[in-house]
């Protein structure tokens, strides 16, 4: 069965700032993740806090929201077979030092905070995250 899914990708400020968006988009295309919508935006800290609210009890929450709102980001809807799992595999572990070779975070991430990309972790969160950025 073809399990065609959509997932949300964010290219974070550290990667946008280093002009890595096109390199990252090339990796999506090579891995059969089609970009069906994309926009470059600069969100406020309040918007970042709303987006990351599942992490609000974590010690890193404040820094995380300050960081995501510190510069432009590129948000995208990716679509393809098993897109959620496929994207998480090519993204690599949250901490770039622990990510497998040739994953996006291993190639481009600087630290656990500046890890270049975000991706949805489940079908439910993919829908919520896509709606957050793309439903008006
Ligand atoms: P992301 O996949 O965007 O989801 C939450 C982010 O919190 C994560 O990537 C990291 O960039 C950031 N973060 C900072 N510290 C930690 C930590 N100790 N564990 C997990 N995520 C962290």
mmCIF file of C-alpha atoms and ligand atoms in Angstrom:
data_model
loop_
_atom_site.group_PDB
_atom_site.id
_atom_site.type_symbol
_atom_site.label_atom_id
_atom_site.label_comp_id
_atom_site.label_asym_id
_atom_site.label_seq_id
_atom_site.Cartn_x
_atom_site.Cartn_y
_atom_site.Cartn_z
ATOM 1 C CA UNK A 1 0.000 0.000 0.000
ATOM 2 C CA UNK A 2 1.151 3.519 -0.781
ATOM 3 C CA UNK A 3 1.020 5.417 2.489
ATOM 4 C CA UNK A 4 1.198 8.974 1.136
ATOM 5 C CA UNK A 5 1.608 11.399 4.025
ATOM 6 C CA UNK A 6 2.334 15.048 4.656
ATOM 7 C CA UNK A 7 4.740 16.375 7.247
ATOM 8 C CA UNK A 8 5.962 19.785 8.356
ATOM 9 C CA UNK A 9 9.557 20.878 7.920
ATOM 10 C CA UNK A 10 11.192 23.964 9.360
ATOM 11 C CA UNK A 11 14.587 25.160 8.204
ATOM 12 C CA UNK A 12 15.758 26.937 11.357
ATOM 13 C CA UNK A 13 17.526 30.324 11.639
ATOM 14 C CA UNK A 14 21.060 28.865 11.750
ATOM 15 C CA UNK A 15 20.567 27.117 8.402
ATOM 16 C CA UNK A 16 18.713 29.989 6.685
ATOM 17 C CA UNK A 17 21.456 32.370 7.836
ATOM 18 C CA UNK A 18 24.142 30.145 6.268
ATOM 19 C CA UNK A 19 22.180 29.916 2.982
ATOM 20 C CA UNK A 20 21.619 26.184 3.359
ATOM 21 C CA UNK A 21 17.934 26.145 2.380
ATOM 22 C CA UNK A 22 18.584 25.113 -1.239
ATOM 23 C CA UNK A 23 21.012 22.340 -0.204
ATOM 24 C CA UNK A 24 18.418 21.018 2.251
ATOM 25 C CA UNK A 25 15.630 21.198 -0.359
ATOM 26 C CA UNK A 26 17.855 19.170 -2.754
ATOM 27 C CA UNK A 27 18.110 16.448 -0.090
ATOM 28 C CA UNK A 28 14.290 16.395 0.181
ATOM 29 C CA UNK A 29 13.933 15.987 -3.594
ATOM 30 C CA UNK A 30 16.536 13.189 -3.734
ATOM 31 C CA UNK A 31 14.582 11.366 -1.015
ATOM 32 C CA UNK A 32 11.188 11.618 -2.742
ATOM 33 C CA UNK A 33 9.845 14.284 -0.414
ATOM 34 C CA UNK A 34 7.938 16.732 -2.592
ATOM 35 C CA UNK A 35 7.673 20.312 -1.395
ATOM 36 C CA UNK A 36 4.028 21.160 -1.881
ATOM 37 C CA UNK A 37 4.059 24.531 -0.128
ATOM 38 C CA UNK A 38 6.826 26.707 1.316
ATOM 39 C CA UNK A 39 7.279 30.160 2.783
ATOM 40 C CA UNK A 40 10.026 32.174 4.425
ATOM 41 C CA UNK A 41 8.782 33.908 7.573
ATOM 42 C CA UNK A 42 10.070 35.531 10.757
ATOM 43 C CA UNK A 43 7.899 34.551 13.733
ATOM 44 C CA UNK A 44 7.563 36.260 17.113
ATOM 45 C CA UNK A 45 8.621 34.657 20.380
ATOM 46 C CA UNK A 46 4.935 34.261 21.322
ATOM 47 C CA UNK A 47 4.278 32.369 18.084
ATOM 48 C CA UNK A 48 7.328 30.165 18.720
ATOM 49 C CA UNK A 49 6.043 29.454 22.254
ATOM 50 C CA UNK A 50 2.673 28.436 20.848
ATOM 51 C CA UNK A 51 4.299 26.199 18.223
ATOM 52 C CA UNK A 52 6.578 24.469 20.748
ATOM 53 C CA UNK A 53 4.037 24.373 23.611
ATOM 54 C CA UNK A 54 4.482 20.583 24.047
ATOM 55 C CA UNK A 55 7.939 21.463 25.387
ATOM 56 C CA UNK A 56 6.772 24.205 27.780
ATOM 57 C CA UNK A 57 7.787 22.325 30.914
ATOM 58 C CA UNK A 58 11.291 21.598 29.613
ATOM 59 C CA UNK A 59 14.287 23.534 30.949
ATOM 60 C CA UNK A 60 15.301 24.501 27.402
ATOM 61 C CA UNK A 61 11.866 25.932 26.446
ATOM 62 C CA UNK A 62 12.681 29.636 26.818
ATOM 63 C CA UNK A 63 15.955 29.418 24.868
ATOM 64 C CA UNK A 64 14.246 27.309 22.212
ATOM 65 C CA UNK A 65 11.540 29.928 21.616
ATOM 66 C CA UNK A 66 14.016 32.813 21.677
ATOM 67 C CA UNK A 67 16.092 30.950 19.116
ATOM 68 C CA UNK A 68 13.281 30.010 16.693
ATOM 69 C CA UNK A 69 12.170 33.648 16.641
ATOM 70 C CA UNK A 70 15.714 35.042 16.272
ATOM 71 C CA UNK A 71 15.722 35.187 12.450
ATOM 72 C CA UNK A 72 13.943 34.061 9.295
ATOM 73 C CA UNK A 73 12.890 30.412 8.937
ATOM 74 C CA UNK A 74 11.543 28.445 5.978
ATOM 75 C CA UNK A 75 8.437 26.372 6.685
ATOM 76 C CA UNK A 76 7.386 23.680 4.231
ATOM 77 C CA UNK A 77 4.793 20.989 3.714
ATOM 78 C CA UNK A 78 6.535 17.845 2.489
ATOM 79 C CA UNK A 79 4.583 15.028 0.876
ATOM 80 C CA UNK A 80 5.534 11.485 -0.069
ATOM 81 C CA UNK A 81 5.377 7.820 0.828
ATOM 82 C CA UNK A 82 5.770 7.435 4.606
ATOM 83 C CA UNK A 83 6.850 11.095 4.651
ATOM 84 C CA UNK A 84 6.904 11.443 8.464
ATOM 85 C CA UNK A 85 9.220 8.472 9.017
ATOM 86 C CA UNK A 86 11.250 9.138 5.861
ATOM 87 C CA UNK A 87 11.901 12.771 6.790
ATOM 88 C CA UNK A 88 12.835 11.902 10.403
ATOM 89 C CA UNK A 89 15.349 9.358 9.085
ATOM 90 C CA UNK A 90 17.093 11.807 6.742
ATOM 91 C CA UNK A 91 16.939 14.570 9.391
ATOM 92 C CA UNK A 92 18.874 12.473 11.955
ATOM 93 C CA UNK A 93 18.951 12.572 15.772
ATOM 94 C CA UNK A 94 18.100 15.831 17.591
ATOM 95 C CA UNK A 95 21.715 16.289 18.686
ATOM 96 C CA UNK A 96 23.880 16.652 15.543
ATOM 97 C CA UNK A 97 26.777 14.924 17.351
ATOM 98 C CA UNK A 98 24.622 11.805 17.727
ATOM 99 C CA UNK A 99 23.063 11.916 14.245
ATOM 100 C CA UNK A 100 24.020 9.308 11.638
ATOM 101 C CA UNK A 101 26.420 10.241 8.859
ATOM 102 C CA UNK A 102 24.881 12.017 5.868
ATOM 103 C CA UNK A 103 21.780 13.057 7.779
ATOM 104 C CA UNK A 104 20.813 16.741 7.528
ATOM 105 C CA UNK A 105 21.602 17.459 11.169
ATOM 106 C CA UNK A 106 24.972 15.685 10.985
ATOM 107 C CA UNK A 107 25.877 17.534 7.790
ATOM 108 C CA UNK A 108 24.705 20.997 8.825
ATOM 109 C CA UNK A 109 23.743 21.147 12.531
ATOM 110 C CA UNK A 110 25.894 23.160 14.915
ATOM 111 C CA UNK A 111 24.479 22.099 18.301
ATOM 112 C CA UNK A 112 21.347 20.570 19.858
ATOM 113 C CA UNK A 113 19.724 24.044 19.718
ATOM 114 C CA UNK A 114 21.065 25.082 16.323
ATOM 115 C CA UNK A 115 20.241 21.752 14.713
ATOM 116 C CA UNK A 116 19.182 23.290 11.373
ATOM 117 C CA UNK A 117 15.806 21.566 10.889
ATOM 118 C CA UNK A 118 12.605 20.518 12.619
ATOM 119 C CA UNK A 119 10.247 17.755 11.523
ATOM 120 C CA UNK A 120 6.905 16.470 12.825
ATOM 121 C CA UNK A 121 7.149 13.302 14.929
ATOM 122 C CA UNK A 122 3.693 11.742 14.362
ATOM 123 C CA UNK A 123 0.642 11.865 12.092
ATOM 124 C CA UNK A 124 -1.269 13.834 14.720
ATOM 125 C CA UNK A 125 1.482 16.409 15.208
ATOM 126 C CA UNK A 126 2.101 16.695 11.457
ATOM 127 C CA UNK A 127 -1.513 17.774 10.974
ATOM 128 C CA UNK A 128 -1.366 20.220 13.900
ATOM 129 C CA UNK A 129 1.950 21.701 12.764
ATOM 130 C CA UNK A 130 0.868 22.064 9.121
ATOM 131 C CA UNK A 131 -2.333 23.778 10.253
ATOM 132 C CA UNK A 132 -0.328 26.068 12.544
ATOM 133 C CA UNK A 133 1.663 27.542 9.652
ATOM 134 C CA UNK A 134 -0.549 27.033 6.616
ATOM 135 C CA UNK A 135 -4.194 27.434 7.697
ATOM 136 C CA UNK A 136 -4.499 31.248 7.503
HETATM 137 P P1 LIG B 1 13.132 20.083 17.421
HETATM 138 O O1 LIG B 1 13.045 18.781 16.717
HETATM 139 O O2 LIG B 1 12.841 21.315 16.650
HETATM 140 O O3 LIG B 1 12.180 20.037 18.708
HETATM 141 C C1 LIG B 1 12.456 20.713 19.900
HETATM 142 C C2 LIG B 1 13.825 21.322 19.923
HETATM 143 O O4 LIG B 1 14.340 21.618 21.203
HETATM 144 C C3 LIG B 1 14.828 20.343 19.353
HETATM 145 O O5 LIG B 1 14.636 20.215 17.975
HETATM 146 C C4 LIG B 1 16.148 20.973 19.785
HETATM 147 O O6 LIG B 1 16.637 21.914 18.844
HETATM 148 C C5 LIG B 1 15.769 21.739 21.053
HETATM 149 N N1 LIG B 1 16.443 21.237 22.247
HETATM 150 C C6 LIG B 1 17.281 21.936 23.022
HETATM 151 N N2 LIG B 1 17.729 21.200 24.034
HETATM 152 C C7 LIG B 1 17.165 19.986 23.922
HETATM 153 C C8 LIG B 1 17.231 18.769 24.677
HETATM 154 N N3 LIG B 1 17.992 18.660 25.765
HETATM 155 N N4 LIG B 1 16.510 17.713 24.248
HETATM 156 C C9 LIG B 1 15.717 17.796 23.139
HETATM 157 N N5 LIG B 1 15.604 18.936 22.390
HETATM 158 C C10 LIG B 1 16.327 20.002 22.768
#
